[in-house]
XYZ file of C-alpha atoms in Angstrom:
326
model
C 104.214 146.618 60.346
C 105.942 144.393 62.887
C 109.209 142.548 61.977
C 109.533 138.968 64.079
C 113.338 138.372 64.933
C 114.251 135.139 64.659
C 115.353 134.533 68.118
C 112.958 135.717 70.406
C 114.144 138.632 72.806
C 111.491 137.297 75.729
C 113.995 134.408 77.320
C 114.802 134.207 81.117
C 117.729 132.011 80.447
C 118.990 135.274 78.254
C 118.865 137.319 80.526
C 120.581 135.554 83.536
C 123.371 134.894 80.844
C 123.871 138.308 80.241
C 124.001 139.192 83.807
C 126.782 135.929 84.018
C 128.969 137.491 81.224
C 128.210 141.556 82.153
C 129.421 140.045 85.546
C 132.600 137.591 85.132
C 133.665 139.369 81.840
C 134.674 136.297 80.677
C 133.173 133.393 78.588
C 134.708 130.559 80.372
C 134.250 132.240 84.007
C 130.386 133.404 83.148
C 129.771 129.512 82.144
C 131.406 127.897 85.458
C 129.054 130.397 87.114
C 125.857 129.117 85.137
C 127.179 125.100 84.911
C 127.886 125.129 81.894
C 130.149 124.747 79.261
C 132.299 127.309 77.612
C 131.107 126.430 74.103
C 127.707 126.700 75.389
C 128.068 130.108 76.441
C 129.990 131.131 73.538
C 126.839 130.377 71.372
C 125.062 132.381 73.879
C 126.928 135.517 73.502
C 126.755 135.291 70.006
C 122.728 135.264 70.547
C 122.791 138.472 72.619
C 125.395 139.771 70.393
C 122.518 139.609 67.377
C 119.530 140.347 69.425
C 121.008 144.026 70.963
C 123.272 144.497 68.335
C 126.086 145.124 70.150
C 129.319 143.077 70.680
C 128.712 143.468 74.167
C 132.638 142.496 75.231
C 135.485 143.032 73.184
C 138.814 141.925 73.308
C 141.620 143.459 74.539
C 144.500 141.786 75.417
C 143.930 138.765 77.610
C 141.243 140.183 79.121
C 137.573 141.126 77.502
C 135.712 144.578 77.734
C 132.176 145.288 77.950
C 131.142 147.944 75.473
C 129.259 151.426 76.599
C 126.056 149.764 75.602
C 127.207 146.490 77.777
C 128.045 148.683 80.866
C 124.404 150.470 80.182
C 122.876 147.058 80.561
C 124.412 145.856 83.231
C 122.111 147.240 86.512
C 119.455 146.324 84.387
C 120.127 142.957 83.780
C 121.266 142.373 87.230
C 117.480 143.583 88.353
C 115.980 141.904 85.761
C 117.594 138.531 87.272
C 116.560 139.812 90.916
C 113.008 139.914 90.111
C 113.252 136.721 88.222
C 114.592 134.780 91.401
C 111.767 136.619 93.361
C 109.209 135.239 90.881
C 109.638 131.990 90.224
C 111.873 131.294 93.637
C 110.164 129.588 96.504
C 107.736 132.261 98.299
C 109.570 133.721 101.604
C 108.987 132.490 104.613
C 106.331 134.172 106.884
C 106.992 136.034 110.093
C 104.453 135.050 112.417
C 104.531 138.089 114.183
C 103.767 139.918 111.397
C 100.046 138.117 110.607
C 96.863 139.783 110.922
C 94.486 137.209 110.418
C 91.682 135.050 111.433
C 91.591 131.184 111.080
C 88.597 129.104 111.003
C 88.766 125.527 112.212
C 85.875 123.014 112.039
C 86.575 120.437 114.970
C 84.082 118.523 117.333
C 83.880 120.116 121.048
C 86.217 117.980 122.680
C 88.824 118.579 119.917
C 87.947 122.258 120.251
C 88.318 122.567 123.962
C 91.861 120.829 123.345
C 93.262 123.115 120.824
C 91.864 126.542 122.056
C 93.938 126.351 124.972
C 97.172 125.653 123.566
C 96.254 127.690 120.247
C 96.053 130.969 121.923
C 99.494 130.459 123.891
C 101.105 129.545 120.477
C 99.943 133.171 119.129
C 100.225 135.030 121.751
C 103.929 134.202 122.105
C 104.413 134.162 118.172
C 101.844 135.451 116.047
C 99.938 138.209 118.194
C 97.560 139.628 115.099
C 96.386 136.240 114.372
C 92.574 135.153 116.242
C 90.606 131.807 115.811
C 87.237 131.035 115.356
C 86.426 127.273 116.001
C 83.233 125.898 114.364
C 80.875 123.292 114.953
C 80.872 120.121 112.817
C 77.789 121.496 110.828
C 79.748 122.085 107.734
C 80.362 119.650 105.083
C 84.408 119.718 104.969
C 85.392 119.177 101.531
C 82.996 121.626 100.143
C 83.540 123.974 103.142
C 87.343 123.611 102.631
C 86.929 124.590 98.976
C 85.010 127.704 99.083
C 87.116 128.992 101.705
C 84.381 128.717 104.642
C 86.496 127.038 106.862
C 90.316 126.394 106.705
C 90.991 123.514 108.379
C 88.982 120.407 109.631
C 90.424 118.411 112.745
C 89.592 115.709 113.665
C 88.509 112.103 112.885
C 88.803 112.656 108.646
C 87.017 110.677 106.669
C 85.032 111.986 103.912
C 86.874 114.353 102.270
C 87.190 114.682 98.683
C 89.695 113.568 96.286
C 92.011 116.782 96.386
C 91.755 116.919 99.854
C 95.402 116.889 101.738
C 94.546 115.107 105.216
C 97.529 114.682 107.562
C 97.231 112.425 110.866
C 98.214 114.001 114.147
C 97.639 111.355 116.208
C 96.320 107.967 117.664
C 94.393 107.067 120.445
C 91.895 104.413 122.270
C 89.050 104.578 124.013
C 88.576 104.486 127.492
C 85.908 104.210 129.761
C 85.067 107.630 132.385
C 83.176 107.441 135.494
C 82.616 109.749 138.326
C 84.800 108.969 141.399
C 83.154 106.064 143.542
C 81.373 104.456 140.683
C 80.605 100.684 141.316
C 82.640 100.014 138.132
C 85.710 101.303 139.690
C 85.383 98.434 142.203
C 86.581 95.674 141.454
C 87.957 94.161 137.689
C 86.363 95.684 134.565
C 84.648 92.689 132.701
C 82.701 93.299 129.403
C 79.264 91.854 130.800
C 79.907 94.660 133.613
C 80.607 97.728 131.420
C 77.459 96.029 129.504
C 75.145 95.984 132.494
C 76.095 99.545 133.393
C 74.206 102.853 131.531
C 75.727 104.644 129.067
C 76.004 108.076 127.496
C 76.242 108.596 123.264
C 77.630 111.548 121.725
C 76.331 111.499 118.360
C 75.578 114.980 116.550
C 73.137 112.787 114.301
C 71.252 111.310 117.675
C 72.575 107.875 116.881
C 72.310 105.085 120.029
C 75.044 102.430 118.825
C 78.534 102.766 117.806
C 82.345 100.508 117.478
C 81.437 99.718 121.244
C 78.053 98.177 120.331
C 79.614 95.878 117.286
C 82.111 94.468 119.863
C 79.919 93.882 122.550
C 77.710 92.150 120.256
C 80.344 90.005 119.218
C 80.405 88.029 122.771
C 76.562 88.737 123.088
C 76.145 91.347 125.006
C 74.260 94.574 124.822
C 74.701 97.747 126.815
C 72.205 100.344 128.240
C 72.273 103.794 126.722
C 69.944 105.822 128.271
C 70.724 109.386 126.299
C 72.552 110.459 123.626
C 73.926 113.805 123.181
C 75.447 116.047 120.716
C 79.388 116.752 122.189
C 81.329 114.738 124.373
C 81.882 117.816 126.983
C 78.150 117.624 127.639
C 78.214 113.633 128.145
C 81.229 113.747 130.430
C 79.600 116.778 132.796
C 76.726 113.954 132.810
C 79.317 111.280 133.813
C 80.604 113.640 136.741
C 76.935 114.028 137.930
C 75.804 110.779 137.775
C 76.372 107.147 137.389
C 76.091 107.019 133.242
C 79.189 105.931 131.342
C 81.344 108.057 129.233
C 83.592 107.164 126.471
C 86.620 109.321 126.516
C 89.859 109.113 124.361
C 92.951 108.404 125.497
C 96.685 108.004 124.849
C 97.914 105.025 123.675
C 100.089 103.064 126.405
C 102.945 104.252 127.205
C 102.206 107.349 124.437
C 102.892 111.124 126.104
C 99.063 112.380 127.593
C 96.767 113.878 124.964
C 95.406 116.967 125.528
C 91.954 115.733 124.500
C 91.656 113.575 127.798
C 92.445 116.818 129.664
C 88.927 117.910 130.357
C 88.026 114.490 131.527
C 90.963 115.010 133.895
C 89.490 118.586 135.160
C 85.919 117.526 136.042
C 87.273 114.811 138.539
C 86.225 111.826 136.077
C 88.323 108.014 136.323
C 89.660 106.854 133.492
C 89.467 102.623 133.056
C 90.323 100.629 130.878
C 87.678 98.936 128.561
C 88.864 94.927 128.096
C 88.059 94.480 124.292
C 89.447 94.992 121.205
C 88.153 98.158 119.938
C 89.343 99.987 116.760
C 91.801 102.903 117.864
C 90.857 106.600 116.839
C 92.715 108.839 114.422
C 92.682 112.451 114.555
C 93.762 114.091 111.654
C 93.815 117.253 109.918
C 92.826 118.139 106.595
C 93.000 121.365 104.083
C 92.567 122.313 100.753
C 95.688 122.022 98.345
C 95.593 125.595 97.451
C 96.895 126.351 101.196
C 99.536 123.866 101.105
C 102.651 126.498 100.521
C 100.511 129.374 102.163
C 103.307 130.653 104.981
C 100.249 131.538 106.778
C 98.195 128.330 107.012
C 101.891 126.200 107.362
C 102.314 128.437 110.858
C 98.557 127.292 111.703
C 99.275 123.710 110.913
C 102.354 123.660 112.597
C 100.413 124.993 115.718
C 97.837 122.501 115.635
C 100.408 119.798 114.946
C 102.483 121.510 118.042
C 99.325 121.238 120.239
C 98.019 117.983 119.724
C 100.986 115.912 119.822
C 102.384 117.856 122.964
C 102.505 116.157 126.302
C 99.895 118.484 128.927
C 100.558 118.902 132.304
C 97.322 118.411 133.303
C 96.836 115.095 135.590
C 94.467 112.989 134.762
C 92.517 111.457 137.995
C 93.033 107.432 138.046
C 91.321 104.761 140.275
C 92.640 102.091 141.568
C 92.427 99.531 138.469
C 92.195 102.177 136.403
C 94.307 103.664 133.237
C 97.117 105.688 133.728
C 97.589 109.512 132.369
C 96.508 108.735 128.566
């Protein structure tokens, strides 16, 4: 038959106590230690003193003594307190050097072409064992996020679930790309221009219109989109080739160059400025809460963060009349 004490023996604050007094040898010293009072740890001792069974320390003199089965108990209780700061302390920080893993990112192409780049620098000069596999947007992110399928969405968030942590990484506009000797580089940009001129969609779900449409509509006007594809890399390889239109996003003015207007830059397109009022576009990232604390996944967001909001020094090719590096 079991016997219940009436103070229970199972008590963390117990045991760092008696590694305080097992320690200091003294009442008054082990409570400064803990912050707290004197009295406090008096009542304490006289706990541990029922619960072992043992005096623990002793007078003698001006001084106080542990007892044989106090000096037993001391290594032990000094562990015990190790493994309790281990437990319920913050988790260590992670070594990048040491991962081994794979990351999966959901991201559109443009956003994918961005990061890859930059992403693989970051690990090879930090975190060698980890790889990346980027993935389509064919996944529906909050689920996706939840089940583990993918482990971080980037780019414009917005339909994620409640739970979902979603950080912004950064803010651009829209700009208009053309090949080089375009008629719309000729000359001032007006809207009944960009209007008049034909236009290439990216729209994974084949859609013609978008923000430019609602604006245009506003003063009247209606463009020409003659094809609409499914990533913006394909649309601005059209751009380069032939005389369609290309939206493209940019910095903001006088922002550091994004790395997502870099491939624009590459295939020799012009970057002008579109004269209306259109809404600005937010990349973001989001993850499941679960990861938030993960060393792991804070050394991938930091990356991402690191590589998105860092300036390139890739140039991107200007008209006259045109934008500057974005």
């Amino acid at each position: 038959m079991l016997v219940s004490s009436p103070d229970p023996v199972i008590d963390a604050n117990l045991a760092i106590a008696l590694d305080a007094l097992l320690t200091e040898h003294s009442v008054t010293r082990a409570a400064a230690r803990l912050h707290t009072s004197p009295a406090a740890m008096s009542r304490t001792l006289a706990r541990l003193r029922r619960i072992l069974q043992d005096p623990l320390l002793v007078r003698a003199g001006q001084t106080m003594v542990p007892t044989p089965r106090a000096q037993a108990l001391r290594e032990e209780a000094a562990a015990v307190v190790r493994s309790l700061g281990a437990l319920l302390g913050p988790g260590a920080s992670v070594d990048p050097a040491g991962l081994s893993s794979t990351f999966t990112l959901q991201a559109a192409d443009l956003v994918g072409a961005a990061l890859a780049p930059g992403l693989l620098q970051l690990a090879q000069r930090e975190a060698p064992g980890v790889s990346f596999r980027i993935r389509a947007e064919e996944l529906e992110a909050g689920p996706a996020l939840r089940d583990g399928r993918i482990d971080l969405e980037i780019g414009s968030v917005d339909h994620v679930d409640p739970e979902t942590e979603v950080e912004e990484l950064v803010v651009l506009r829209m700009v208009a790309a053309v090949r080089p000797g375009h008629p719309l580089t000729e000359g001032p940009l007006t809207p009944a221009r960009l209007a008049a001129a034909q236009h290439v969609t990216v729209s994974r779900r084949g859609r013609f219109t978008g923000p430019l449409d609602t604006v245009l509509a506003a003063q009247g006007l209606q463009r020409r989109v003659g094809v609409v594809l499914p990533g913006h890399l394909a649309a601005m390889t059209l751009a380069a080739r032939t005389d369609v239109v290309c939206l493209v996003p940019a910095a903001l003015p006088g922002a550091a160059p994004s790395p997502l207007t870099q491939d624009a830059g590459a295939l020799g397109l012009q970057l002008l400025d579109i004269p209306l009022d259109l809404p600005p576009l937010t990349i973001g990232m989001a993850w499941h809460p679960r990861h938030t604390a993960d060393g792991a996944h804070r050394w991938l967001r930091a990356a991402v963060r690191r590589t998105l909001r860092t300036p390139t020094a890739a140039a991107e090719v200007t008209a006259p009349g045109a934008t500057g590096p974005g």
